[in-house]
Amino acid sequence: MERDFPEDFLWGAATAAHQVEGFNVASDWWAAEEAGLLPHRSGAACRHLERFEEDFELARRYGHNAHRLSLEWARLEPRPGVFDAEAFAHYARVLAALRARGLEPIVTLQHFTLPRWLAERGGWLASDAIERFARYVAEVARALGSGIRWWLTVNEPTVLAKHGYVTGDWPPFRRGRWDLAMRVIARMIAAHESAYRVLHEILARPLVSFAHSLPWIEPCDPGRWRDRAAAALRRWFLCDSCFWLVRERGRPLLDFVAVNYYTRSIVRWRARGRALLFGVDCLDPHHGDRRRFDELGQEVWPEGLYRTLCRCARLGLPILVTENGIATTDDGLRIEHLSEHLRALARARAEGVDVRGYLYWTLFDNYEWARGFTAHFGLAALDPENGERRPRPAMELFARVARSGRLPRTEEAGEAA
Ligand code: BGC
């Protein structure tokens, strides 16, 4: 039978250190949690720091052949210029555990958290932030890098900038500072560029990108120029600015495009308040008779993945879906979400879009930043009492697709629910 996905397609889950490891004590997030500035504490998180072998075993048993993880800069460099040998040894064991199970590592070098010492100097706005990051990346590349092909330098600059400097619900808790948000995005892209060069200098043919959050953005009423303008501005700020900044002599300084896709936003112009330029989200039902939302209020809209992949294809690079998932405890909805997004992905591939892999956010429920443990993104549920990982039905479906390379039939998707 013909396959929908090639044999070498990457199938896996994505995670981030602070969300799963536990006791990330030298990071800015830990400091903010301890100071009571965040509504939830990460604490022991999912104890992945100790349980990583068991977790990778779970992934392997369910058909994964890849895994996205982040290395915690705050652990590796707990004080400026002081690199922690034990932390390096730990991640060497983690990477060996992945390889032993045939899981291709996709390594993020910075996923939202920063070392506390850097945050105290201004985080990404500190004058030496980029230089410091490049030095950390060089240490990692030399100590751990051989054999790692896929690299993500930073995660979602626009999301970090928005939460940290506009809505102000994440460290460093600045509100309404669009100017600083724009500077942070520019600095994170500059950090990406220097990390890109460092990785290419030290390693043989690495594939380097940054993970980009790409919602599908459209105007509420395409007939109203104000809605169109608000949507275009929001799209420029959230999606295109990073691709524009990362260009060098007309070409993107990327080896592939890393797409994090969750949702669409339908934008309506509003002439007042903070929404002035970017409009407000329109949640009316008239954009399709059955709009579905997850527990964070994000719309489930698989067509947006297809469109986003087609749009990214214009950059002329291979694409990796580095995050896609849903926060829900409704198993039927998770199955629907997964099978429809995989169909969207297969459709883009069939039309010639070069997508190399799909990484589900996430392996098991974890610490969802300011939402703590209240959002359920996992292929497996996490028992809050004993931390047991309990595979949800969607995990079975994921395993079948990954093993066979074939899309689920409609009745199969229904059965798994
Ligand atoms: C982030 C993850 C986060 C996920 C779900 C992405 O923006 O990279 O850290 O948990 O979305 O909200």
XYZ file of C-alpha atoms and ligand atoms in Angstrom:
429
model
C 0.000 0.000 0.000
C 1.203 3.458 -0.809
C 2.522 5.559 2.025
C 1.404 9.099 2.790
C 4.700 9.902 4.555
C 8.170 8.671 3.563
C 10.176 6.114 5.569
C 12.630 8.735 6.825
C 9.936 11.161 8.006
C 10.634 12.369 11.561
C 7.926 11.554 14.091
C 8.187 12.670 17.660
C 7.154 14.942 20.475
C 8.551 18.296 21.556
C 9.373 19.337 25.116
C 11.232 22.149 26.886
C 13.534 21.803 29.877
C 11.792 24.125 32.336
C 8.410 22.580 31.600
C 9.420 18.995 32.356
C 12.733 18.667 34.191
C 12.038 20.154 37.628
C 14.031 22.343 40.017
C 15.419 24.692 37.408
C 16.776 26.805 40.214
C 19.294 28.997 38.383
C 16.758 30.323 35.872
C 14.829 33.596 35.701
C 11.510 31.724 35.793
C 12.426 29.957 39.028
C 13.390 33.293 40.578
C 10.056 34.827 39.521
C 8.114 31.802 40.797
C 9.893 32.005 44.159
C 9.214 35.729 44.370
C 5.492 35.066 43.913
C 5.371 36.928 40.607
C 3.844 33.986 38.752
C 0.587 32.247 39.649
C 2.108 28.745 39.589
C 5.386 27.162 40.547
C 7.170 24.625 38.400
C 8.681 22.825 41.418
C 9.571 19.244 40.545
C 7.696 19.695 37.211
C 7.489 16.177 35.699
C 10.750 14.957 37.237
C 12.049 14.384 33.740
C 15.534 15.190 35.025
C 15.526 11.747 36.667
C 12.919 9.990 34.538
C 14.260 10.777 31.074
C 15.115 7.152 30.194
C 11.619 5.988 31.034
C 10.174 8.907 29.044
C 12.232 8.158 25.958
C 11.264 4.505 26.285
C 7.617 5.570 26.225
C 8.226 7.618 23.084
C 10.007 4.724 21.395
C 7.256 2.254 22.270
C 4.729 4.569 20.655
C 6.487 4.739 17.313
C 8.539 7.933 17.717
C 11.849 8.122 15.860
C 12.720 11.701 16.902
C 12.463 13.905 19.975
C 12.713 17.651 20.471
C 14.199 18.724 23.792
C 15.816 21.870 25.104
C 19.104 22.220 26.924
C 18.839 24.503 29.933
C 21.307 27.338 29.642
C 20.822 28.182 33.337
C 21.995 24.698 34.343
C 24.893 24.606 31.905
C 26.146 28.100 32.800
C 24.787 28.843 36.276
C 27.199 31.769 36.721
C 28.569 33.996 33.989
C 31.427 32.195 32.265
C 31.262 29.223 34.660
C 30.162 26.046 32.910
C 28.899 23.174 35.024
C 30.593 19.869 34.177
C 27.893 17.806 35.886
C 25.148 19.483 33.850
C 27.084 18.790 30.651
C 27.509 15.147 31.731
C 23.777 14.960 32.394
C 22.841 16.141 28.899
C 25.436 13.794 27.396
C 23.551 10.946 29.111
C 20.240 12.345 27.855
C 21.478 12.465 24.261
C 22.948 8.966 24.550
C 19.611 7.698 25.891
C 17.844 9.138 22.848
C 20.321 7.606 20.429
C 20.159 4.227 22.133
C 16.442 4.198 21.300
C 16.764 5.388 17.743
C 15.309 8.812 18.560
C 16.826 11.602 16.449
C 17.518 14.554 18.760
C 16.225 17.970 17.765
C 17.944 20.318 20.164
C 16.709 23.746 21.262
C 19.398 25.910 22.838
C 17.090 28.388 24.569
C 13.413 27.803 25.246
C 12.002 30.894 27.013
C 14.035 30.625 30.248
C 17.277 32.533 30.762
C 19.992 32.158 33.366
C 19.066 34.348 36.296
C 22.357 36.247 36.107
C 21.598 37.289 32.543
C 18.002 38.262 33.363
C 19.347 40.488 36.160
C 21.440 42.354 33.603
C 18.464 42.904 31.274
C 17.991 39.519 29.611
C 18.044 39.725 25.819
C 18.423 43.497 26.127
C 21.698 43.242 28.085
C 24.546 44.694 26.062
C 26.523 41.433 26.083
C 23.574 39.005 25.703
C 24.381 37.953 22.164
C 28.056 37.454 22.858
C 27.211 35.418 25.980
C 24.756 33.298 24.068
C 27.309 32.631 21.318
C 29.863 31.554 23.924
C 27.356 29.182 25.543
C 26.429 27.747 22.131
C 30.102 27.169 21.324
C 30.576 25.259 24.619
C 27.537 23.119 23.854
C 28.592 22.464 20.267
C 32.066 21.339 21.355
C 30.980 19.237 24.319
C 27.728 17.737 23.064
C 27.313 18.632 19.432
C 28.836 15.819 17.457
C 26.089 13.716 15.958
C 23.355 16.320 16.509
C 21.990 17.300 13.113
C 18.934 19.385 13.929
C 19.348 22.565 15.971
C 16.954 25.267 17.097
C 18.795 28.265 18.434
C 15.947 30.118 20.199
C 12.247 29.402 20.654
C 9.485 31.736 19.479
C 10.993 35.253 19.752
C 7.605 36.896 19.116
C 5.863 34.930 21.874
C 8.563 35.726 24.415
C 8.517 39.390 23.410
C 4.727 39.571 23.605
C 4.385 37.947 27.046
C 7.478 39.505 28.561
C 7.073 43.063 27.228
C 3.477 43.634 26.072
C 1.007 41.590 28.124
C 3.556 41.418 30.941
C 2.505 38.042 32.375
C 5.968 36.449 31.959
C 9.392 37.568 33.165
C 10.458 40.368 33.015
C 6.788 41.473 33.421
C 6.889 44.667 31.354
C 3.547 45.889 30.006
C 2.675 47.707 26.841
C 6.322 48.126 25.806
C 5.980 47.452 22.083
C 9.254 49.269 21.559
C 11.124 46.862 23.843
C 9.246 43.895 22.391
C 10.466 44.819 18.924
C 14.021 45.205 20.240
C 13.880 41.822 21.952
C 12.751 40.189 18.712
C 15.606 41.850 16.837
C 18.130 40.782 19.487
C 16.900 37.198 19.546
C 17.231 37.056 15.782
C 20.737 38.486 16.099
C 21.437 35.804 18.743
C 20.142 33.192 16.306
C 22.480 34.505 13.618
C 25.556 34.347 15.775
C 24.612 30.868 17.031
C 24.041 29.829 13.412
C 27.590 30.857 12.542
C 29.107 29.247 15.630
C 27.374 25.914 14.947
C 28.480 25.952 11.321
C 32.056 26.729 12.317
C 32.329 23.955 14.889
C 30.182 21.181 13.419
C 30.043 19.428 10.099
C 26.879 20.364 8.213
C 24.400 21.036 11.020
C 20.839 22.029 10.151
C 20.079 25.210 12.070
C 16.919 27.261 12.504
C 14.893 28.970 15.205
C 11.411 27.785 16.213
C 8.846 30.269 14.986
C 5.286 30.575 16.278
C 3.131 30.964 13.180
C -0.580 31.424 13.821
C -2.723 31.792 10.711
C -3.935 35.400 10.724
C -6.863 36.669 8.678
C -9.208 39.678 8.647
C -12.658 39.309 10.191
C -14.365 40.975 7.248
C -12.141 40.864 4.168
C -14.361 43.566 2.646
C -13.349 46.130 5.340
C -10.002 47.733 4.712
C -9.498 48.428 8.420
C -9.789 44.720 9.289
C -7.440 43.893 6.448
C -4.919 46.465 7.683
C -5.091 45.243 11.299
C -4.596 41.628 10.157
C -1.706 42.585 7.894
C 0.017 44.488 10.692
C -0.435 41.673 13.150
C 0.850 39.189 10.572
C 3.872 41.341 9.947
C 4.696 41.705 13.629
C 4.040 38.101 14.674
C 5.043 36.140 11.583
C 6.986 37.998 8.951
C 9.226 40.329 10.961
C 11.482 37.458 12.048
C 11.874 36.121 8.511
C 12.594 39.627 7.319
C 15.210 40.216 10.027
C 16.985 36.909 9.533
C 17.856 37.668 5.909
C 21.474 37.984 4.907
C 22.256 39.248 1.427
C 18.679 38.543 0.439
C 18.647 34.951 1.701
C 17.394 33.647 5.051
C 20.165 32.568 7.422
C 18.353 29.306 8.096
C 18.864 25.720 6.957
C 15.208 24.845 7.385
C 12.004 26.490 8.565
C 10.791 25.390 12.013
C 7.041 25.862 12.218
C 5.137 25.926 15.511
C 1.487 25.979 14.517
C -1.485 25.920 16.887
C -4.285 28.192 15.813
C -5.727 30.986 13.706
C -6.679 34.462 14.767
C -9.407 36.358 13.022
C -8.706 40.039 13.437
C -11.143 42.898 13.699
C -10.049 46.530 13.727
C -10.649 48.496 16.896
C -9.713 52.129 17.099
C -9.024 52.332 20.815
C -6.692 51.093 23.525
C -3.780 48.718 23.187
C -5.455 46.936 20.287
C -5.130 50.112 18.221
C -2.767 48.726 15.620
C -3.249 45.031 15.814
C -7.020 44.762 16.119
C -8.852 42.387 18.432
C -9.664 38.712 18.094
C -13.056 38.042 16.680
C -14.665 34.982 18.191
C -17.996 35.101 16.314
C -19.268 31.802 15.049
C -19.926 33.037 11.514
C -16.499 31.981 10.240
C -17.621 28.366 9.789
C -20.617 26.893 11.522
C -18.703 24.801 14.038
C -15.683 26.578 15.429
C -13.800 24.454 17.962
C -11.624 25.832 20.776
C -9.252 24.194 23.231
C -9.058 24.768 26.978
C -6.845 27.823 26.464
C -9.404 29.326 24.075
C -7.278 28.666 20.989
C -9.219 27.734 17.886
C -8.588 24.316 16.366
C -8.159 25.048 12.651
C -6.198 22.403 10.699
C -6.570 24.276 7.397
C -4.234 26.865 8.922
C -1.423 24.317 9.110
C -1.817 23.579 5.408
C -1.834 27.280 4.537
C 1.083 28.076 6.838
C 3.183 25.299 5.307
C 2.376 26.517 1.792
C 3.268 30.084 2.777
C 6.585 28.983 4.343
C 7.425 26.950 1.234
C 8.066 30.282 -0.514
C 11.301 30.545 1.464
C 12.608 27.606 -0.569
C 13.850 25.580 2.401
C 12.863 22.244 3.948
C 10.300 22.531 6.730
C 9.988 20.801 10.078
C 6.813 21.103 12.124
C 8.479 21.623 15.490
C 5.231 22.040 17.491
C 1.559 21.325 16.955
C -0.922 20.212 19.575
C -3.988 20.966 21.640
C -4.761 21.646 25.285
C -7.690 19.400 26.142
C -8.789 16.478 28.263
C -11.361 15.500 25.624
C -9.867 12.415 23.954
C -12.243 12.628 21.001
C -11.203 16.201 20.278
C -7.490 15.354 20.562
C -7.935 12.511 18.055
C -9.847 14.785 15.690
C -7.198 17.467 16.044
C -4.346 15.053 15.369
C -5.861 13.283 12.391
C -7.037 16.499 10.746
C -3.662 18.199 11.180
C -1.886 15.168 9.751
C -4.224 15.258 6.760
C -3.441 18.953 6.276
C 0.265 18.163 6.432
C -0.031 15.284 3.967
C -1.970 17.533 1.582
C 0.811 20.140 1.657
C 3.396 17.398 1.030
C 1.384 15.950 -1.827
C 1.451 19.407 -3.409
C 5.224 19.472 -3.215
C 5.884 21.256 0.105
C 9.069 19.721 1.528
C 8.024 18.874 5.108
C 10.517 16.532 6.782
C 8.872 15.782 10.114
C 6.125 16.393 12.641
C 6.734 16.958 16.354
C 3.691 16.909 18.583
C 3.497 19.318 21.489
C 3.904 17.417 23.792
C 4.827 13.979 25.164
C 2.974 14.302 28.478
C 1.121 17.082 30.311
C 3.582 19.546 31.797
C 4.172 22.995 33.276
C 2.449 25.352 30.855
C 4.234 28.571 31.874
C 1.885 31.078 33.552
C -0.920 28.493 33.339
C 0.987 26.028 35.504
C -0.336 22.478 35.308
C -3.842 23.501 34.237
C -3.359 22.961 30.480
C -3.285 19.426 29.099
C -1.213 19.166 25.942
C 0.153 15.642 26.427
C -0.077 12.555 24.265
C 0.052 11.044 27.740
C -1.688 12.403 30.828
C 0.332 13.054 33.958
C -0.961 11.652 37.231
C -0.570 14.575 39.672
C -0.171 12.167 42.627
C 2.668 9.959 41.449
C 3.741 11.543 38.149
C 2.760 8.415 36.210
C 2.496 8.988 32.435
C -0.739 7.502 31.059
C -0.965 7.312 27.277
C -4.117 8.845 25.854
C -5.904 7.282 22.848
C -4.321 9.857 20.513
C -0.933 8.406 21.405
C -2.019 5.057 19.927
C -3.174 6.798 16.786
C 0.116 8.693 16.542
C 1.995 5.378 16.870
C -0.012 3.747 14.075
C 0.581 6.622 11.679
C 4.280 6.874 12.560
C 4.825 3.136 12.061
C 2.840 2.736 8.873
C 3.508 6.129 7.268
C -0.173 6.150 6.408
C -2.895 8.571 7.397
C -5.602 7.208 9.668
C -8.759 6.147 7.861
C -11.778 8.109 9.042
C -13.275 5.142 10.914
C -9.900 4.405 12.552
C -9.697 7.956 13.877
C -13.208 7.484 15.277
C -12.407 4.100 16.847
C -9.337 5.337 18.657
C -11.560 7.900 20.372
C 5.789 26.932 23.371
C 5.635 25.855 24.444
C 4.236 25.904 25.002
C 3.281 25.583 23.874
C 1.831 25.444 24.271
C 4.597 27.105 22.488
O 4.339 28.470 22.374
O 6.978 26.764 22.655
O 6.619 26.058 25.419
O 4.066 25.047 26.085
O 3.383 26.595 22.899
O 1.255 26.638 24.672
